[in-house]
Coordinates of C-alpha atoms in Angstrom, one line a residue:
X463 CA -33.7 -13.2 135.1
X464 CA -34.5 -14.3 131.5
X465 CA -32.3 -16.2 129.1
X466 CA -33.5 -17.2 125.9
X467 CA -32.9 -19.5 122.9
X468 CA -34.5 -21.8 120.6
X469 CA -34.9 -25.5 120.6
X470 CA -36.1 -27.6 117.9
X471 CA -39.3 -27.7 119.0
X472 CA -39.8 -24.2 120.3
X473 CA -38.4 -21.5 122.3
X474 CA -36.8 -22.3 126.1
X475 CA -36.8 -19.6 128.2
X476 CA -35.1 -19.2 131.6
X477 CA -36.6 -17.9 134.7
X478 CA -34.9 -17.1 137.8
X479 CA -36.2 -16.7 141.2
X480 CA -34.7 -15.9 145.1
X481 CA -35.9 -18.6 147.4
X482 CA -37.8 -17.1 150.2
X483 CA -36.8 -19.4 153.3
X484 CA -33.8 -18.5 154.9
X485 CA -34.5 -21.8 157.1
X486 CA -34.3 -23.8 154.1
X487 CA -31.1 -23.0 152.9
X488 CA -29.1 -25.6 155.4
X489 CA -31.6 -28.0 153.8
X490 CA -30.1 -26.8 150.5
X491 CA -26.6 -27.2 151.4
X492 CA -26.9 -30.6 152.5
X493 CA -28.3 -31.6 149.0
X494 CA -25.8 -29.6 147.4
X495 CA -23.1 -31.8 149.3
X496 CA -25.0 -34.6 147.7
X497 CA -24.7 -33.8 144.6
X498 CA -21.2 -33.0 144.6
X499 CA -20.7 -37.0 146.1
X500 CA -22.4 -37.4 143.0
X501 CA -20.3 -35.0 139.9
X502 CA -16.5 -36.2 141.9
X503 CA -17.7 -39.5 141.4
X504 CA -18.7 -39.4 138.1
X505 CA -14.7 -37.1 137.8
X506 CA -13.6 -40.4 139.7
X507 CA -14.5 -42.6 137.1
X508 CA -13.6 -40.9 134.0
X509 CA -10.3 -40.4 135.1
X510 CA -9.9 -44.1 136.2
X511 CA -10.9 -44.7 132.8
X512 CA -7.6 -42.1 131.9
X513 CA -5.3 -44.2 133.6
X514 CA -6.7 -47.6 132.8
X515 CA -7.1 -46.5 129.0
X516 CA -10.2 -47.7 128.9
X517 CA -13.4 -45.9 126.7
X518 CA -14.5 -42.6 128.6
X519 CA -17.8 -43.3 129.9
X520 CA -20.7 -41.4 128.8
X521 CA -23.7 -39.7 130.4
X522 CA -25.7 -43.0 129.7
X523 CA -23.2 -45.2 131.4
X524 CA -22.6 -42.6 134.4
X525 CA -26.2 -43.0 134.8
X526 CA -26.2 -47.0 135.2
X527 CA -23.4 -46.7 137.4
X528 CA -25.0 -44.4 139.8
X529 CA -28.1 -45.8 139.9
X530 CA -30.0 -46.8 143.1
X531 CA -28.1 -44.1 144.9
X532 CA -30.4 -41.0 145.0
X533 CA -32.3 -42.9 148.3
X534 CA -28.7 -42.6 150.5
X535 CA -28.2 -39.7 149.1
X536 CA -31.2 -38.1 149.7
X537 CA -31.4 -36.4 146.7
X538 CA -34.4 -37.2 143.5
X539 CA -33.2 -40.0 141.2
X540 CA -34.1 -37.8 138.4
X541 CA -31.4 -35.0 140.1
X542 CA -28.4 -37.8 140.4
X543 CA -29.2 -38.7 136.5
X544 CA -28.9 -34.9 136.1
X545 CA -25.8 -34.5 137.6
X546 CA -24.3 -36.7 135.1
X547 CA -25.2 -36.1 132.0
X548 CA -24.2 -32.5 132.6
X549 CA -21.0 -34.2 133.8
X550 CA -20.7 -35.6 130.3
X551 CA -21.4 -33.1 128.4
X552 CA -19.1 -30.7 130.6
X553 CA -16.3 -33.0 129.4
X554 CA -17.4 -33.2 126.2
X555 CA -17.5 -28.9 125.6
X556 CA -14.3 -28.7 127.4
X557 CA -12.0 -31.1 125.3
X558 CA -10.1 -31.9 128.6
X559 CA -9.1 -35.5 130.4
X560 CA -10.8 -34.7 133.4
X561 CA -13.0 -31.7 135.3
X562 CA -12.1 -30.1 138.4
X563 CA -14.0 -31.4 141.7
X564 CA -16.8 -29.7 143.3
X565 CA -16.3 -29.1 147.1
X566 CA -16.9 -26.7 149.6
X567 CA -15.3 -23.9 147.6
X568 CA -17.6 -24.3 144.8
X569 CA -21.2 -22.6 144.6
X570 CA -23.8 -24.9 145.4
X571 CA -26.1 -26.0 142.7
X572 CA -28.5 -28.9 142.7
X573 CA -30.2 -29.6 139.1
X574 CA -33.5 -31.3 138.9
X575 CA -36.4 -32.0 135.8
X576 CA -39.2 -32.1 135.5
X577 CA -40.9 -34.4 137.0
X578 CA -38.7 -34.0 139.8
X579 CA -40.3 -31.0 141.5
X580 CA -44.2 -29.7 141.9
X581 CA -45.0 -26.4 141.2
X582 CA -48.2 -24.4 143.0
X583 CA -48.3 -20.4 143.1
X584 CA -45.0 -19.1 144.9
X585 CA -43.5 -22.4 145.7
X586 CA -41.8 -25.2 144.7
X587 CA -42.1 -28.5 145.7
X588 CA -38.6 -30.8 146.2
X589 CA -38.6 -34.4 147.5
X590 CA -41.5 -33.4 149.7
X591 CA -39.6 -29.8 150.9
X592 CA -41.4 -27.3 150.0
X593 CA -39.4 -24.2 149.0
X594 CA -41.4 -20.4 149.2
X595 CA -39.6 -18.1 145.9
X596 CA -40.6 -14.8 145.3
X597 CA -42.9 -14.9 142.0
X598 CA -41.4 -11.3 140.4
X599 CA -43.2 -12.5 137.3
X600 CA -45.2 -15.0 135.7
X601 CA -43.5 -18.6 134.9
X602 CA -44.9 -19.3 131.4
X603 CA -44.4 -22.4 129.3
X604 CA -44.1 -25.8 129.8
X605 CA -41.5 -26.5 132.6
X606 CA -38.4 -29.1 131.0
X607 CA -35.7 -28.5 133.5
X608 CA -34.3 -26.1 135.9
X609 CA -32.5 -25.8 139.3
X610 CA -31.6 -24.6 142.9
X611 CA -28.2 -22.3 142.6
X612 CA -26.1 -20.7 145.4
X613 CA -24.4 -17.1 144.9
X614 CA -21.2 -15.9 146.9
X615 CA -23.5 -14.0 149.4
X616 CA -25.0 -17.6 150.2
X617 CA -28.2 -16.9 148.9
X618 CA -30.5 -19.3 146.8
X619 CA -32.3 -19.4 143.7
X620 CA -34.6 -21.4 141.7
X621 CA -34.3 -21.8 137.8
X622 CA -37.0 -23.2 135.4
X623 CA -36.7 -23.8 132.0
X624 CA -39.4 -23.5 130.1
X625 CA -40.7 -24.0 126.5
X626 CA -42.9 -21.4 125.6
X627 CA -44.1 -20.3 122.1
X628 CA -42.1 -18.7 119.5
X629 CA -42.2 -15.2 118.8
X630 CA -43.2 -13.3 116.3
X631 CA -41.5 -11.7 114.0
X632 CA -40.3 -8.1 113.6
X633 CA -41.9 -5.8 111.1
X634 CA -40.8 -5.7 107.9
X635 CA -39.5 -1.9 108.4
X636 CA -37.8 -2.9 111.8
X637 CA -36.5 -5.6 110.2
X638 CA -34.3 -3.4 107.3
X639 CA -32.7 -1.7 110.4
X640 CA -29.8 -2.6 111.2
X641 CA -26.7 -1.2 113.1
X642 CA -23.2 -1.6 113.9
X643 CA -21.5 -1.7 117.6
X644 CA -17.8 -1.4 118.0
X645 CA -17.4 -1.6 121.7
X646 CA -14.9 0.4 123.6
X647 CA -13.3 1.5 126.9
X648 CA -13.5 5.2 126.5
X649 CA -17.2 4.2 125.6
X650 CA -18.7 1.2 126.1
X651 CA -20.5 0.9 122.8
X652 CA -20.4 3.3 119.9
X653 CA -23.1 2.9 117.5
X654 CA -23.2 3.7 114.0
X655 CA -26.3 6.3 114.0
X656 CA -23.4 8.2 116.3
X657 CA -25.1 7.3 119.4
X658 CA -22.2 7.2 122.0
X659 CA -22.4 5.0 125.0
X660 CA -20.9 5.9 127.9
X661 CA -18.8 3.3 130.0
X662 CA -20.1 3.4 133.2
X663 CA -17.5 2.0 135.5
X664 CA -19.1 0.2 138.1
X665 CA -16.0 -1.2 139.5
X666 CA -13.7 2.0 139.7
X667 CA -16.2 3.4 141.5
X668 CA -16.3 1.3 144.7
X669 CA -12.5 0.2 144.4
X670 CA -11.3 2.6 147.2
X671 CA -14.4 1.1 149.6
X672 CA -13.6 -2.4 148.5
X673 CA -9.8 -2.1 149.4
X674 CA -10.8 -0.6 152.6
X675 CA -13.2 -3.8 153.6
X676 CA -9.9 -6.1 152.3
X677 CA -7.4 -4.6 154.1
X678 CA -9.6 -4.8 157.1
X679 CA -10.3 -8.4 156.9
X680 CA -13.9 -7.8 156.3
X681 CA -14.8 -10.6 154.0
X682 CA -19.2 -10.6 153.9
X683 CA -19.1 -6.7 153.1
X684 CA -16.4 -7.3 150.5
X685 CA -18.5 -10.2 149.4
X686 CA -21.0 -7.4 149.4
X687 CA -19.5 -4.7 147.2
X688 CA -18.6 -7.3 144.8
X689 CA -22.5 -8.2 144.2
X690 CA -23.6 -4.2 144.1
X691 CA -20.7 -3.7 141.5
X692 CA -22.4 -7.2 139.0
X693 CA -26.0 -6.4 139.9
X694 CA -25.5 -2.5 139.0
X695 CA -23.3 -3.8 135.8
X696 CA -26.3 -6.7 135.3
X697 CA -28.7 -4.0 135.9
X698 CA -27.0 -1.5 132.8
X699 CA -26.2 -4.3 130.3
X700 CA -30.0 -5.5 130.2
X701 CA -31.5 -2.2 130.0
X702 CA -28.9 -1.5 126.9
X703 CA -29.5 -4.6 125.3
X704 CA -33.3 -4.6 125.5
X705 CA -32.9 -0.7 124.2
X706 CA -31.0 -2.1 121.5
X707 CA -32.4 -5.2 120.2
X708 CA -36.0 -3.4 120.7
X709 CA -34.7 -0.4 118.2
X710 CA -32.7 -2.6 115.5
X711 CA -33.7 -5.8 113.3
X712 CA -30.0 -6.7 112.5
X713 CA -27.2 -6.4 115.1
X714 CA -23.8 -6.6 114.1
X715 CA -20.8 -6.5 116.7
X716 CA -17.3 -6.6 116.4
X717 CA -15.2 -9.4 117.9
X718 CA -13.1 -7.7 120.3
X719 CA -11.3 -10.2 122.6
X720 CA -11.6 -9.0 126.1
X721 CA -10.0 -12.6 127.6
X722 CA -6.7 -10.9 125.8
X723 CA -6.9 -7.9 126.4
X724 CA -7.2 -9.1 130.7
X725 CA -4.1 -9.9 130.0
X726 CA -2.7 -6.5 129.9
X727 CA -2.6 -3.5 131.7
X728 CA -6.2 -2.6 130.6
X729 CA -7.0 -6.2 132.7
X730 CA -9.4 -4.1 135.2
X731 CA -10.8 -1.5 132.9
X732 CA -11.7 -4.6 130.1
X733 CA -13.2 -6.8 132.9
X734 CA -15.4 -3.7 134.0
X735 CA -16.6 -2.8 131.0
X736 CA -18.3 -6.2 131.0
X737 CA -18.1 -6.8 126.8
X738 CA -18.2 -10.6 127.0
X739 CA -22.2 -9.9 129.3
X740 CA -23.5 -7.6 126.7
X741 CA -22.9 -9.6 123.7
X742 CA -24.2 -12.4 125.7
X743 CA -27.6 -11.0 126.2
X744 CA -27.5 -9.2 122.8
X745 CA -27.8 -13.0 121.4
X746 CA -30.5 -14.3 123.4
X747 CA -32.3 -11.4 123.6
X748 CA -32.2 -11.0 119.6
X749 CA -33.4 -14.8 119.5
X750 CA -36.3 -14.1 121.9
X751 CA -37.3 -11.4 119.6
X752 CA -36.3 -12.5 116.1
X753 CA -33.5 -9.8 115.3
X754 CA -30.6 -10.9 113.7
X755 CA -27.9 -11.1 115.8
X756 CA -24.0 -11.9 114.5
X757 CA -20.3 -11.1 115.9
X758 CA -18.0 -9.8 113.0
X759 CA -14.3 -9.8 112.5
X760 CA -13.5 -6.2 113.4
X761 CA -10.0 -6.2 112.8
X762 CA -8.7 -3.1 111.2
X763 CA -12.0 -1.4 111.7
X764 CA -10.2 1.6 113.6
X765 CA -8.2 2.6 110.7
X766 CA -10.2 1.4 107.5
X767 CA -12.5 4.2 105.8
X768 CA -16.2 3.5 106.0
X769 CA -17.0 5.1 102.6
X770 CA -13.9 4.2 100.3
X771 CA -12.3 1.4 102.3
X772 CA -8.5 2.7 102.5
X773 CA -6.5 1.6 104.7
X774 CA -5.2 5.5 105.9
X775 CA -6.0 5.3 109.6
X776 CA -3.7 6.2 112.5
X777 CA -1.8 3.0 113.6
X778 CA 0.3 1.8 116.1
X779 CA -0.1 3.2 120.3
X780 CA 0.8 6.9 119.0
X781 CA -2.0 6.2 116.9
X782 CA -3.9 5.3 119.9
X783 CA -4.9 8.9 121.3
X784 CA -5.6 9.6 118.0
X785 CA -9.4 10.4 118.0
X786 CA -10.3 12.0 114.4
X787 CA -8.1 11.3 111.8
X788 CA -9.1 12.3 107.6
X789 CA -9.0 9.4 105.1
X790 CA -6.4 10.3 102.6
X791 CA -8.6 8.6 99.7
X792 CA -11.3 10.3 99.7
X793 CA -11.0 12.9 102.1
X794 CA -13.7 12.7 104.6
X795 CA -13.3 13.3 108.4
X796 CA -13.7 10.4 110.2
X797 CA -14.6 9.8 114.2
X798 CA -12.4 6.8 115.3
X799 CA -15.1 4.7 117.3
X800 CA -18.0 5.9 114.9
X801 CA -16.3 4.9 111.5
X802 CA -15.1 1.6 113.5
X803 CA -18.7 0.7 114.3
X804 CA -20.0 1.7 110.3
X805 CA -16.9 -0.5 109.4
X806 CA -18.5 -3.7 111.6
X807 CA -22.2 -2.5 110.4
X808 CA -20.9 -2.7 106.1
X809 CA -18.3 -5.9 107.4
X810 CA -22.4 -7.9 108.7
X811 CA -23.8 -6.6 105.3
X812 CA -21.3 -8.0 103.1
X813 CA -21.3 -11.4 105.6
X814 CA -25.1 -11.7 104.5
X815 CA -24.4 -11.2 100.9
X816 CA -22.7 -14.3 100.7
X817 CA -19.3 -12.0 100.9
X818 CA -16.4 -11.8 102.9
X819 CA -17.0 -12.1 106.8
X820 CA -14.3 -9.7 107.5
X821 CA -11.0 -8.9 106.7
X822 CA -8.2 -10.9 107.9
X823 CA -5.4 -10.0 110.4
X824 CA -5.1 -9.1 113.9
X825 CA -7.1 -7.4 116.2
X826 CA -6.5 -3.3 117.0
X827 CA -6.3 -2.6 121.0
X828 CA -9.4 -1.2 121.5
X829 CA -9.6 2.3 124.2

């Protein structure tokens, strides 16, 4: 897996590799328990500060309070610092008085910094213990930070965040090629070019088998099916997002809220579509390839004619069944999803030119 974004110096890229040795899993699990101890200590310190009306500790304060514990916990000293700094960062971004405790139900996680590991070929050494991993792609750039992480099936991965050279700007011809994307359920993505990408519905296809495994109490089988669904969805979205950023120089996507629609009767279909994952992939892949990417306000985009701007499209729950309509203002016949994608494209151009970023109002339900 690759995740890319720009730093103040250059471009940061994360490489994820699966750890080979299953015998090392027990060692990593013990280290993960020590990481949880550091995290819970930081959380307890924060809660005491709240209870006693004291100043909330910063990452620097937590580093000082946890200094000297690495030898007893069996961790590298920079791992203890990384956990404290990550706790302080999560607390700042969450805007809460405290975070959740880490226990055996949490997926294991062991952060480290560049000085804490040594990488030679397909072997990474941490705390004098060597871990082999499948080097499926070359490791480029200079390692800055990283972590060991565990998935729901107990498989371990090593992640390296590296600083690499900035990508070359796209060609002038491609930079002027813009595309609007309307996300939906019947069609996962409808492009302003008129292309429609169908929704594969990975969860729906394996839902009967998953139900059988869950009723039989086969937890291992259920986890394997969930992983298969997740990997299939991720593979499909990776291929789609890569094709889009290679095709367009500017990409505009509607801001339909999957978290809000997940609270309705469409919850399964919305979560199965993976709108948030697709937008996240488009975001960091656009950064890696110097493509302009923006999320615009798509309110009333399915009802507004992209040609004349008249608000004459079908509305309400009954209007959701209408897939084609004729504009009362200009008389142009529209496909509902294609019109929404072209309206999103137009809103994106307006935001670039300093116009209104979008129309005011609520969001339409997507089908």
